[in-house]
């Protein structure tokens, strides 16, 4: 599974402060630690309170790339902020994210093509959070069609069913699991799937447990990528074990270590 | 119609055996194997930058269980490992010599580590091609013998074996200290093959200096089982399982000449046909199958089987 480390996000106090004070050490340590823990990509989000998000994105990307070679997942609601990161990214980047709205698709799909980046497509539109699997499928179909027309390969498209917190939207759980399974049936070759995992456990008392079980269930339904906290070792162990049970990796007694040396 | 092609993200490690003068050794040539980015010989899907190579086997004691057919081409050289190695190199054009220290086994000669170290020095002096050096398979004795032998061949970048899941530490440390490659052996078991590799690598041993001995069976003796294990490991490697992305070594001669079909005399089984070609064919057929399974180094015995196999490799590589 592709693990996108979520910790470089201005929403977190320490990161927000580091961005404000241009403290490279904090960011570079987070980048290194997440890589060492098994993240294949690093999410980069300037956070909601940055006064100048374009400058912040530029600084973050440069700072991370000075210390490590991880591909980056450029996370912003603003296309110009994402493009600022795309311009500087040394490796194939990921755009986080478009929705099914035309105005989003028309800007972000060409951007993915221009920079040969992969693209996260949120299964939602202007009407807000989808209520069930059917609404998610409608949004997904629209995104897939748009990408196919434009020539974005399906191996570069990651559909996101929008994970909802289990304490406020419990009924969404099965809808989301089903959506992950059915996204893969939309076309052949199949688009990939991704979740923003930590949302599942927002404001609950058992966050690591909920995240861990949620991820394992999503993997069992065919999930190919997750934005999550790679420093949660039990979470990573659970994901590795889930893939082992699905026969995606060959067993050996030290399978956890073997996976991590990839 | 367009061919459906598989795109593999992984690559088999490339390993080099033998060190030249410039590299601190005394070999005239070195051999690189591995580096595949496709299943064996599927050149339209990927590359095999290095062709499979044949090593000829030399024992430290005159073989007692070899049939006449197999002994004949070597004659008196079987009594002297250095001469035997020279014959393989000069007459039979062996590109690698594989010395098996069978006589160090406590039950079969119990030769000393010092004698073995001297023998390896003699062979290194006598031939210019790279060496593979094997113990007798007795864990305790191998740890003593191979440490000495490893030191004696320091800097020659040999391939030493076999390390196993239960006995790998001493040999790994020796190979690390003296600059050799290592063979990791598993009993036709992909899970143990992977485990042996990770144990060795956890000692700081580089992944591109490990060769997998998957253990094979000859034609009629589990060959297809060995094939399926190798195929599965190669698939995993090509989808980027680094702990299985190593070249394979296959002990063809040892297995083929154990088969009764290879060594039974004509007089005992006339319906099986003439004995000389029978054994050679048994060895060459086993080799052909193992090449298709992904073997990178074939350790063989009969010069004619070596010849046939070399021709076969040439033809297959010709499609590149």
Coordinates of C-alpha atoms in Angstrom, one line a residue:
Chain A
X1 CA 0.0 0.0 0.0
X2 CA 1.1 3.5 -0.7
X3 CA 1.4 5.4 2.6
X4 CA 1.3 9.2 2.4
X5 CA 2.6 10.7 5.6
X6 CA 0.2 13.3 6.9
X7 CA 2.2 15.1 9.6
X8 CA 3.5 18.1 7.6
X9 CA 0.4 20.1 7.9
X10 CA 0.2 23.7 9.1
X11 CA -3.0 22.7 11.0
X12 CA -0.7 21.1 13.6
X13 CA 0.6 23.7 16.1
X14 CA 4.2 22.8 15.9
X15 CA 4.2 22.8 12.1
X16 CA 2.2 26.0 11.9
X17 CA 4.8 27.6 14.2
X18 CA 7.7 26.2 12.2
X19 CA 6.2 27.7 9.0
X20 CA 5.8 31.0 10.6
X21 CA 9.3 31.1 12.1
X22 CA 10.9 29.4 9.1
X23 CA 12.3 26.7 11.4
X24 CA 13.6 24.1 8.9
X25 CA 14.7 21.6 11.6
X26 CA 11.1 20.8 12.6
X27 CA 10.0 20.1 9.1
X28 CA 13.0 18.2 8.0
X29 CA 12.8 15.9 11.1
X30 CA 9.1 15.2 10.4
X31 CA 10.1 14.4 6.8
X32 CA 12.9 12.0 7.8
X33 CA 11.0 10.3 10.6
X34 CA 8.0 9.7 8.3
X35 CA 10.2 8.3 5.6
X36 CA 12.0 6.0 8.0
X37 CA 8.7 4.8 9.3
X38 CA 7.6 3.7 5.9
X39 CA 5.9 6.6 4.2
X40 CA 6.3 6.5 0.4
X41 CA 5.1 10.0 0.0
X42 CA 4.8 13.1 2.2
X43 CA 1.7 15.2 2.3
X44 CA 2.5 19.0 2.4
X45 CA -0.2 21.3 3.6
X46 CA 0.4 24.9 4.7
X47 CA -2.6 24.9 7.0
X48 CA -5.6 27.1 7.1
X49 CA -4.0 30.1 8.8
X50 CA -1.0 30.9 6.7
X51 CA -1.1 34.5 5.5
X52 CA 0.7 33.7 2.3
X53 CA 0.1 30.1 1.4
X54 CA 2.1 30.2 -1.9
X55 CA 5.2 31.3 -0.2
X56 CA 4.7 28.8 2.6
X57 CA 4.3 26.0 0.1
X58 CA 7.4 27.0 -1.7
X59 CA 9.4 27.1 1.5
X60 CA 8.0 23.8 2.7
X61 CA 8.8 22.0 -0.5
X62 CA 12.3 23.4 -0.7
X63 CA 12.9 22.6 3.0
X64 CA 11.7 19.0 2.7
X65 CA 13.7 18.4 -0.5
X66 CA 16.9 19.7 1.0
X67 CA 16.9 16.8 3.5
X68 CA 15.1 13.9 1.7
X69 CA 14.1 12.7 -1.7
X70 CA 10.5 11.6 -0.9
X71 CA 7.8 12.3 -3.5
X72 CA 5.3 14.9 -2.3
X73 CA 1.6 15.1 -2.1
X74 CA 0.7 18.7 -2.5
X75 CA -2.3 19.5 -0.4
X76 CA -4.3 22.7 -0.8
X77 CA -7.7 23.9 -1.7
X78 CA -6.1 26.5 -4.0
X79 CA -4.7 25.4 -7.4
X80 CA -2.1 28.1 -7.5
X81 CA -0.7 26.9 -4.2
X82 CA -0.5 23.4 -5.5
X83 CA 1.2 24.6 -8.7
X84 CA 3.8 26.4 -6.6
X85 CA 4.8 23.0 -5.2
X86 CA 4.5 21.2 -8.5
X87 CA 7.0 23.6 -10.1
X88 CA 9.6 22.7 -7.5
X89 CA 8.9 19.0 -6.9
X90 CA 11.9 16.8 -7.9
X91 CA 9.9 13.6 -8.1
X92 CA 6.5 12.6 -9.5
X93 CA 4.1 14.5 -7.2
X94 CA 0.5 14.0 -6.2
X95 CA -2.2 16.7 -6.4
X96 CA -4.4 16.7 -3.3
X97 CA -7.1 17.2 -4.5
X98 CA -9.9 17.9 -7.0
X99 CA -13.6 17.2 -6.4
X100 CA -16.1 16.5 -9.1
X101 CA -16.9 20.2 -9.6
X102 CA -16.3 21.4 -13.1
X103 CA -14.3 24.4 -12.1
X104 CA -12.0 22.2 -10.0
X105 CA -11.6 19.5 -12.7
X106 CA -10.9 22.0 -15.4
X107 CA -8.0 23.5 -13.5
X108 CA -6.5 20.5 -11.7
X109 CA -6.7 17.8 -14.4
X110 CA -4.6 19.9 -16.9
X111 CA -2.2 20.6 -14.0
X112 CA -1.8 16.9 -13.4
X113 CA -1.0 16.4 -17.1
X114 CA 1.3 19.3 -17.3
X115 CA 3.5 18.2 -14.4
X116 CA 2.9 14.4 -14.9
X117 CA 1.5 14.3 -11.4
X118 CA -1.0 11.8 -10.0
X119 CA -4.3 13.2 -8.8
X120 CA -6.6 12.6 -5.9
X121 CA -10.3 12.9 -6.8
X122 CA -12.6 13.4 -3.9
X123 CA -16.0 11.7 -4.5
X124 CA -17.9 14.9 -3.6
X125 CA -19.1 18.1 -5.3
X126 CA -20.6 21.4 -4.4
X127 CA -23.6 19.8 -2.8
X128 CA -21.3 18.8 0.1
X129 CA -20.5 15.4 1.6
X130 CA -22.1 12.5 -0.2
X131 CA -24.8 10.7 1.7
X132 CA -24.3 7.2 0.5
X133 CA -22.5 5.0 -1.9
X134 CA -24.6 6.0 -4.9
X135 CA -23.7 9.6 -4.6
X136 CA -20.1 8.7 -4.2
X137 CA -20.3 6.6 -7.4
X138 CA -21.8 9.5 -9.3
X139 CA -19.0 11.8 -8.4
X140 CA -16.4 9.2 -9.1
X141 CA -17.8 8.4 -12.6
X142 CA -17.6 12.1 -13.4
X143 CA -14.0 12.4 -12.3
X144 CA -13.0 9.1 -14.1
X145 CA -14.6 10.3 -17.3
X146 CA -12.9 13.7 -17.2
X147 CA -9.5 12.1 -16.6
X148 CA -10.0 9.6 -19.4
X149 CA -11.0 12.3 -21.8
X150 CA -8.0 14.4 -20.9
X151 CA -5.6 11.4 -21.0
X152 CA -4.7 11.0 -17.3
X153 CA -3.8 7.3 -16.9
X154 CA -6.0 5.5 -14.4
X155 CA -2.9 4.4 -12.6
X156 CA -2.4 8.1 -11.7
X157 CA -5.9 8.7 -10.4
X158 CA -6.7 8.1 -6.7
X159 CA -10.4 8.2 -5.9
X160 CA -11.2 9.2 -2.3
X161 CA -14.6 8.1 -0.9
X162 CA -14.4 10.8 1.8
X163 CA -14.0 9.2 5.2
X164 CA -16.4 10.5 7.8
X165 CA -15.8 10.4 11.6
X166 CA -17.4 7.4 13.1
X167 CA -18.8 9.3 16.1
X168 CA -20.9 11.6 14.0
X169 CA -21.6 9.7 10.8
X170 CA -21.7 6.0 11.8
X171 CA -24.0 5.0 9.0
X172 CA -21.4 6.1 6.4
X173 CA -18.9 3.4 7.4
X174 CA -20.4 0.6 5.3
X175 CA -21.2 3.0 2.4
X176 CA -17.5 4.0 2.3
X177 CA -16.2 0.5 2.4
X178 CA -18.5 -0.5 -0.4
X179 CA -17.5 2.6 -2.4
X180 CA -13.8 1.6 -2.2
X181 CA -14.7 -1.8 -3.6
X182 CA -16.8 -0.4 -6.4
X183 CA -14.5 2.4 -7.5
X184 CA -12.1 -0.3 -8.7
X185 CA -14.9 -1.7 -10.9
X186 CA -15.4 1.6 -12.8
X187 CA -13.0 0.9 -15.5
X188 CA -10.2 -1.4 -16.6
X189 CA -7.4 -0.7 -15.8
X190 CA -8.9 0.4 -12.5
X191 CA -8.4 3.7 -10.8
X192 CA -6.6 3.6 -7.5
X193 CA -8.2 4.4 -4.1
X194 CA -7.1 6.5 -1.2
X195 CA -8.5 7.6 2.2
X196 CA -7.7 10.4 4.6
X197 CA -7.7 7.9 7.4
X198 CA -7.4 10.1 10.5
X199 CA -10.8 11.6 9.8
X200 CA -12.4 8.3 10.8
X201 CA -11.5 8.8 14.4
X202 CA -11.9 12.6 14.9
X203 CA -12.9 13.4 18.5
X204 CA -13.2 9.9 19.6
X205 CA -11.6 8.4 22.6
X206 CA -9.9 5.5 20.8
X207 CA -8.3 7.1 17.9
X208 CA -5.4 4.7 17.2
X209 CA -7.7 1.7 17.5
X210 CA -10.3 3.1 15.2
X211 CA -7.7 4.2 12.6
X212 CA -6.1 0.8 12.7
X213 CA -9.2 -1.3 12.2
X214 CA -10.6 1.2 9.7
X215 CA -7.5 0.9 7.6
X216 CA -7.4 -2.9 7.7
X217 CA -11.1 -3.1 6.6
X218 CA -10.5 -0.6 3.8
X219 CA -7.5 -2.7 2.6
X220 CA -9.7 -5.8 2.7
X221 CA -12.0 -3.9 0.4
X222 CA -9.2 -3.1 -2.1
X223 CA -7.8 0.2 -0.8
X224 CA -4.5 1.0 -2.5
X225 CA -3.3 4.2 -0.6
X226 CA -3.9 6.0 2.6
X227 CA -3.0 9.4 4.0
X228 CA -2.2 8.6 7.6
X229 CA 0.3 8.8 10.4
X230 CA 3.2 6.5 9.6
X231 CA 4.7 7.0 13.0
X232 CA 1.9 5.0 14.5
X233 CA 3.8 1.7 14.4
X234 CA 0.8 -0.5 15.3
X235 CA -1.1 1.1 12.4
X236 CA 1.7 0.3 10.0
X237 CA 2.1 -3.2 11.3
X238 CA -1.6 -3.8 10.8
X239 CA -1.5 -2.5 7.2
X240 CA 1.5 -4.7 6.4
X241 CA -0.2 -7.7 8.0
X242 CA -3.5 -7.1 6.1
X243 CA -1.6 -7.1 2.8
X244 CA 0.2 -10.2 3.8
X245 CA -3.1 -12.0 4.5
X246 CA -4.3 -10.9 1.1
X247 CA -1.2 -12.6 -0.4
X248 CA 0.3 -9.4 -1.7
X249 CA 3.6 -10.1 -0.1
X250 CA 5.4 -13.3 0.5
X251 CA 5.5 -14.4 4.1
X252 CA 8.7 -14.9 6.1
X253 CA 9.1 -14.9 9.9
X254 CA 10.4 -11.3 9.8
X255 CA 7.8 -10.1 7.4
X256 CA 7.4 -6.7 9.2
X257 CA 11.1 -6.0 8.9
X258 CA 11.2 -7.3 5.3
X259 CA 8.4 -5.0 4.3
X260 CA 10.1 -2.0 5.9
X261 CA 13.4 -2.6 4.1
X262 CA 11.5 -2.1 0.7
Chain B
X1 CA -2.6 -7.4 -32.8
X2 CA -0.7 -5.7 -30.0
X3 CA 1.0 -7.9 -27.4
X4 CA -0.2 -7.4 -23.9
X5 CA 3.0 -6.6 -22.0
X6 CA 3.7 -6.7 -18.3
X7 CA 5.5 -3.8 -16.8
X8 CA 7.6 -4.8 -13.9
X9 CA 8.7 -2.2 -11.3
X10 CA 11.4 -4.5 -9.8
X11 CA 14.8 -5.6 -10.8
X12 CA 17.1 -8.5 -9.8
X13 CA 20.3 -7.3 -8.1
X14 CA 23.5 -7.5 -10.1
X15 CA 26.3 -9.3 -8.4
X16 CA 29.9 -9.6 -9.5
X17 CA 32.1 -12.6 -8.8
X18 CA 35.8 -12.4 -9.0
X19 CA 38.1 -9.4 -8.5
X20 CA 40.8 -8.4 -11.0
X21 CA 44.2 -7.0 -10.1
X22 CA 42.9 -3.5 -10.3
X23 CA 40.3 -4.4 -7.8
X24 CA 42.6 -6.0 -5.3
X25 CA 42.2 -9.6 -6.5
X26 CA 44.2 -11.7 -8.9
X27 CA 41.5 -12.9 -11.4
X28 CA 41.9 -12.3 -15.1
X29 CA 38.2 -12.0 -15.5
X30 CA 35.1 -11.3 -13.4
X31 CA 31.5 -12.4 -14.0
X32 CA 28.4 -10.4 -13.4
X33 CA 25.0 -12.0 -13.2
X34 CA 21.5 -10.8 -12.4
X35 CA 20.0 -7.5 -13.3
X36 CA 16.9 -8.9 -14.9
X37 CA 13.8 -6.7 -15.3
X38 CA 11.7 -9.5 -16.8
X39 CA 10.9 -13.2 -16.4
X40 CA 13.6 -15.4 -18.0
X41 CA 14.2 -14.6 -21.7
X42 CA 11.0 -12.5 -22.2
X43 CA 12.9 -9.8 -23.9
X44 CA 9.9 -7.9 -25.1
X45 CA 8.9 -7.2 -21.5
X46 CA 12.2 -6.3 -20.0
X47 CA 15.9 -6.9 -20.1
X48 CA 18.4 -9.6 -19.1
X49 CA 21.6 -7.5 -19.2
X50 CA 23.7 -10.5 -18.1
X51 CA 23.5 -13.9 -19.5
X52 CA 23.2 -17.0 -17.2
X53 CA 26.7 -18.5 -16.5
X54 CA 27.9 -22.0 -15.9
X55 CA 30.3 -22.9 -13.2
X56 CA 32.0 -26.3 -13.3
X57 CA 32.3 -28.3 -10.1
X58 CA 35.6 -29.4 -8.6
X59 CA 35.8 -31.5 -5.4
X60 CA 38.6 -31.4 -2.8
X61 CA 38.6 -35.2 -2.8
X62 CA 38.4 -37.7 -5.5
X63 CA 34.7 -38.4 -6.0
X64 CA 33.6 -41.9 -4.9
X65 CA 30.0 -41.9 -6.1
X66 CA 30.5 -40.6 -9.6
X67 CA 29.7 -43.0 -12.4
X68 CA 32.5 -43.9 -14.9
X69 CA 30.8 -41.8 -17.6
X70 CA 31.1 -38.7 -15.5
X71 CA 34.7 -39.4 -14.3
X72 CA 36.1 -40.2 -17.8
X73 CA 36.4 -36.7 -19.2
X74 CA 38.5 -35.6 -16.3
X75 CA 40.8 -38.6 -16.0
X76 CA 43.6 -38.4 -13.4
X77 CA 42.8 -34.7 -12.8
X78 CA 40.1 -35.9 -10.3
X79 CA 42.9 -36.7 -7.9
X80 CA 44.2 -33.2 -7.9
X81 CA 41.7 -30.3 -7.4
X82 CA 44.1 -27.7 -8.9
X83 CA 44.7 -29.8 -12.0
X84 CA 41.0 -30.5 -12.2
X85 CA 40.2 -26.8 -12.1
X86 CA 42.8 -26.0 -14.8
X87 CA 41.3 -28.7 -17.0
X88 CA 37.8 -27.2 -16.5
X89 CA 39.1 -23.8 -17.3
X90 CA 41.4 -24.6 -20.2
X91 CA 39.9 -27.6 -21.9
X92 CA 36.2 -27.2 -21.1
X93 CA 36.2 -23.4 -21.0
X94 CA 34.6 -23.0 -17.6
X95 CA 34.0 -19.4 -16.7
X96 CA 33.7 -20.0 -13.0
X97 CA 35.1 -22.9 -10.9
X98 CA 33.0 -24.1 -8.0
X99 CA 35.1 -25.8 -5.4
X100 CA 33.2 -28.0 -3.0
X101 CA 35.1 -28.8 0.2
X102 CA 33.2 -32.1 0.6
X103 CA 36.2 -33.8 2.2
X104 CA 36.1 -31.5 5.2
X105 CA 32.9 -33.3 6.5
X106 CA 33.6 -35.1 9.8
X107 CA 32.2 -38.3 8.3
X108 CA 33.9 -38.1 4.9
X109 CA 37.5 -37.3 5.3
X110 CA 37.4 -34.6 8.0
X111 CA 40.1 -32.5 6.3
X112 CA 41.3 -29.5 8.3
X113 CA 40.6 -25.9 7.8
X114 CA 44.3 -25.2 7.2
X115 CA 44.5 -27.9 4.4
X116 CA 41.4 -26.4 2.8
X117 CA 42.8 -22.9 2.9
X118 CA 45.9 -24.1 1.3
X119 CA 43.9 -25.9 -1.4
X120 CA 42.0 -22.8 -2.2
X121 CA 45.2 -20.8 -2.5
X122 CA 46.5 -23.5 -4.9
X123 CA 43.4 -23.3 -7.0
X124 CA 43.5 -19.5 -7.0
X125 CA 47.1 -19.8 -8.2
X126 CA 46.3 -22.4 -10.8
X127 CA 43.3 -20.8 -12.5
X128 CA 42.4 -17.2 -13.4
X129 CA 38.6 -17.5 -13.4
X130 CA 36.4 -16.5 -10.4
X131 CA 35.7 -19.0 -7.7
X132 CA 32.6 -20.3 -5.9
X133 CA 33.6 -22.1 -2.6
X134 CA 31.3 -24.4 -0.8
X135 CA 31.6 -26.1 2.6
X136 CA 30.6 -29.7 3.2
X137 CA 27.2 -29.0 4.7
X138 CA 28.2 -29.8 8.3
X139 CA 27.3 -26.6 10.1
X140 CA 29.9 -26.8 12.8
X141 CA 32.8 -27.8 10.6
X142 CA 31.8 -25.3 7.9
X143 CA 32.0 -22.4 10.3
X144 CA 35.6 -23.4 11.1
X145 CA 36.6 -24.2 7.5
X146 CA 34.9 -21.4 5.6
X147 CA 36.3 -18.7 8.0
X148 CA 39.8 -19.8 7.2
X149 CA 39.1 -20.3 3.5
X150 CA 37.4 -16.9 3.3
X151 CA 40.6 -15.3 4.8
X152 CA 42.8 -17.2 2.4
X153 CA 40.8 -15.8 -0.6
X154 CA 40.5 -12.3 0.9
X155 CA 39.9 -9.7 -1.8
X156 CA 39.2 -12.2 -4.6
X157 CA 35.4 -11.5 -4.3
X158 CA 34.5 -15.2 -4.4
X159 CA 31.0 -16.5 -3.8
X160 CA 30.9 -18.5 -0.6
X161 CA 28.2 -20.9 0.7
X162 CA 26.0 -22.0 2.0
X163 CA 24.5 -19.8 4.7
X164 CA 21.2 -21.1 6.1
X165 CA 18.4 -19.7 8.3
X166 CA 19.9 -21.7 11.2
X167 CA 23.6 -21.1 10.4
X168 CA 24.5 -17.8 8.8
X169 CA 26.2 -15.6 11.3
X170 CA 29.8 -16.9 11.0
X171 CA 29.8 -17.1 7.2
X172 CA 28.1 -13.7 6.9
X173 CA 30.7 -12.1 9.1
X174 CA 33.6 -13.7 7.2
X175 CA 32.2 -12.7 3.8
X176 CA 31.7 -9.2 5.1
X177 CA 35.2 -9.0 6.4
X178 CA 36.9 -10.5 3.4
X179 CA 34.9 -9.0 0.6
X180 CA 33.1 -12.0 -0.7
X181 CA 29.6 -12.7 -1.9
X182 CA 27.4 -15.2 -0.1
X183 CA 25.0 -18.0 -1.0
X184 CA 21.8 -18.1 1.1
X185 CA 20.3 -21.6 1.0
X186 CA 16.7 -22.7 1.7
X187 CA 15.0 -26.1 1.4
X188 CA 12.8 -25.4 -1.6
X189 CA 10.8 -23.0 0.6
X190 CA 10.2 -19.4 -0.5
X191 CA 9.4 -18.2 3.0
X192 CA 12.6 -19.5 4.4
X193 CA 14.5 -18.1 1.4
X194 CA 13.2 -14.7 2.2
X195 CA 13.9 -15.1 5.9
X196 CA 17.5 -16.2 5.3
X197 CA 18.0 -13.1 3.1
X198 CA 16.6 -10.7 5.7
X199 CA 18.7 -12.3 8.5
X200 CA 21.9 -12.0 6.5
X201 CA 21.0 -8.4 5.5
X202 CA 20.3 -7.4 9.1
X203 CA 24.0 -8.1 9.8
X204 CA 24.7 -5.2 7.5
X205 CA 25.4 -7.4 4.5
X206 CA 24.6 -5.7 1.2
X207 CA 21.6 -7.1 -0.7
X208 CA 23.6 -7.0 -4.0
X209 CA 26.1 -9.5 -2.7
X210 CA 23.6 -12.3 -1.9
X211 CA 22.8 -15.2 -4.2
X212 CA 19.8 -17.4 -3.5
X213 CA 20.3 -21.2 -3.6
X214 CA 16.6 -22.2 -3.7
X215 CA 17.6 -25.9 -3.7
X216 CA 16.5 -27.8 -6.7
X217 CA 15.5 -31.3 -7.8
X218 CA 16.6 -32.9 -11.0
X219 CA 14.3 -34.0 -13.8
X220 CA 12.0 -36.6 -12.3
X221 CA 12.9 -35.6 -8.8
X222 CA 10.9 -32.5 -8.0
X223 CA 12.2 -30.3 -10.7
X224 CA 8.8 -28.7 -11.3
X225 CA 8.4 -28.0 -7.6
X226 CA 11.7 -26.2 -7.6
X227 CA 10.6 -24.4 -10.8
X228 CA 7.4 -23.2 -9.1
X229 CA 9.2 -21.8 -6.1
X230 CA 11.7 -20.0 -8.2
X231 CA 9.0 -18.6 -10.4
X232 CA 7.1 -17.3 -7.4
X233 CA 10.2 -15.7 -6.0
X234 CA 10.9 -14.1 -9.3
X235 CA 7.4 -12.7 -9.6
X236 CA 7.8 -11.2 -6.1
X237 CA 11.1 -9.8 -7.0
X238 CA 9.8 -8.2 -10.2
X239 CA 7.1 -6.5 -8.3
X240 CA 9.8 -5.2 -6.1
X241 CA 10.2 -7.5 -3.1
X242 CA 13.8 -6.5 -2.3
X243 CA 14.3 -9.5 0.0
X244 CA 13.8 -11.9 -3.0
X245 CA 15.5 -9.8 -5.7
X246 CA 18.7 -11.8 -5.8
X247 CA 20.1 -14.0 -8.6
X248 CA 19.7 -17.8 -8.2
X249 CA 22.3 -20.4 -8.2
X250 CA 21.2 -23.9 -9.1
X251 CA 23.2 -27.1 -8.4
X252 CA 22.4 -28.9 -11.5
X253 CA 25.2 -31.5 -11.7
X254 CA 24.9 -32.6 -8.1
X255 CA 21.2 -33.3 -8.5
X256 CA 21.1 -34.7 -12.0
X257 CA 23.9 -37.3 -11.3
X258 CA 22.1 -38.4 -8.2
X259 CA 19.2 -39.7 -10.4
X260 CA 19.3 -43.4 -11.1
X261 CA 18.3 -42.6 -14.7
X262 CA 21.6 -40.8 -15.0
X263 CA 24.0 -43.3 -13.4
X264 CA 22.5 -46.8 -14.0
X265 CA 24.8 -48.8 -16.2
X266 CA 23.7 -49.9 -19.7
X267 CA 24.2 -53.5 -18.7
X268 CA 21.7 -53.1 -15.8
X269 CA 19.0 -51.4 -17.8
X270 CA 19.5 -51.9 -21.5
X271 CA 15.9 -50.6 -22.2
X272 CA 17.0 -47.2 -21.0
X273 CA 19.5 -46.8 -23.7
X274 CA 23.2 -46.1 -23.9
X275 CA 24.5 -44.7 -20.6
X276 CA 26.8 -42.0 -21.7
X277 CA 24.2 -39.8 -23.4
X278 CA 21.6 -40.6 -20.8
X279 CA 23.4 -39.0 -18.0
X280 CA 24.5 -36.0 -20.1
X281 CA 20.9 -35.5 -21.3
X282 CA 19.6 -35.8 -17.7
X283 CA 22.0 -33.0 -16.6
X284 CA 21.4 -30.8 -19.7
X285 CA 17.6 -31.2 -19.5
X286 CA 17.6 -30.2 -15.8
X287 CA 19.8 -27.2 -16.7
X288 CA 17.4 -26.1 -19.5
X289 CA 14.4 -26.2 -17.1
X290 CA 16.3 -24.3 -14.4
X291 CA 17.3 -21.6 -17.0
X292 CA 13.6 -21.1 -17.7
X293 CA 12.9 -20.9 -14.0
X294 CA 15.4 -18.0 -13.7
X295 CA 18.7 -19.6 -12.7
X296 CA 21.6 -17.2 -13.1
X297 CA 24.4 -19.5 -12.2
X298 CA 24.3 -23.2 -13.0
X299 CA 26.8 -25.4 -11.3
X300 CA 27.4 -28.4 -13.6
X301 CA 29.6 -31.5 -14.0
X302 CA 29.8 -33.2 -17.3
X303 CA 31.7 -31.2 -20.0
X304 CA 29.3 -32.3 -22.7
X305 CA 26.2 -31.3 -20.7
X306 CA 28.0 -27.9 -20.1
X307 CA 28.5 -27.6 -23.8
X308 CA 24.9 -28.3 -24.7
X309 CA 23.7 -25.9 -22.1
X310 CA 26.1 -23.2 -23.2
X311 CA 24.7 -23.5 -26.7
X312 CA 21.2 -23.4 -25.4
X313 CA 21.9 -20.2 -23.4
X314 CA 23.5 -18.7 -26.6
X315 CA 20.3 -19.5 -28.6
X316 CA 18.0 -18.0 -26.0
X317 CA 20.1 -14.9 -25.5
X318 CA 20.2 -14.6 -29.3
X319 CA 16.5 -13.7 -29.3
X320 CA 17.4 -10.5 -27.3

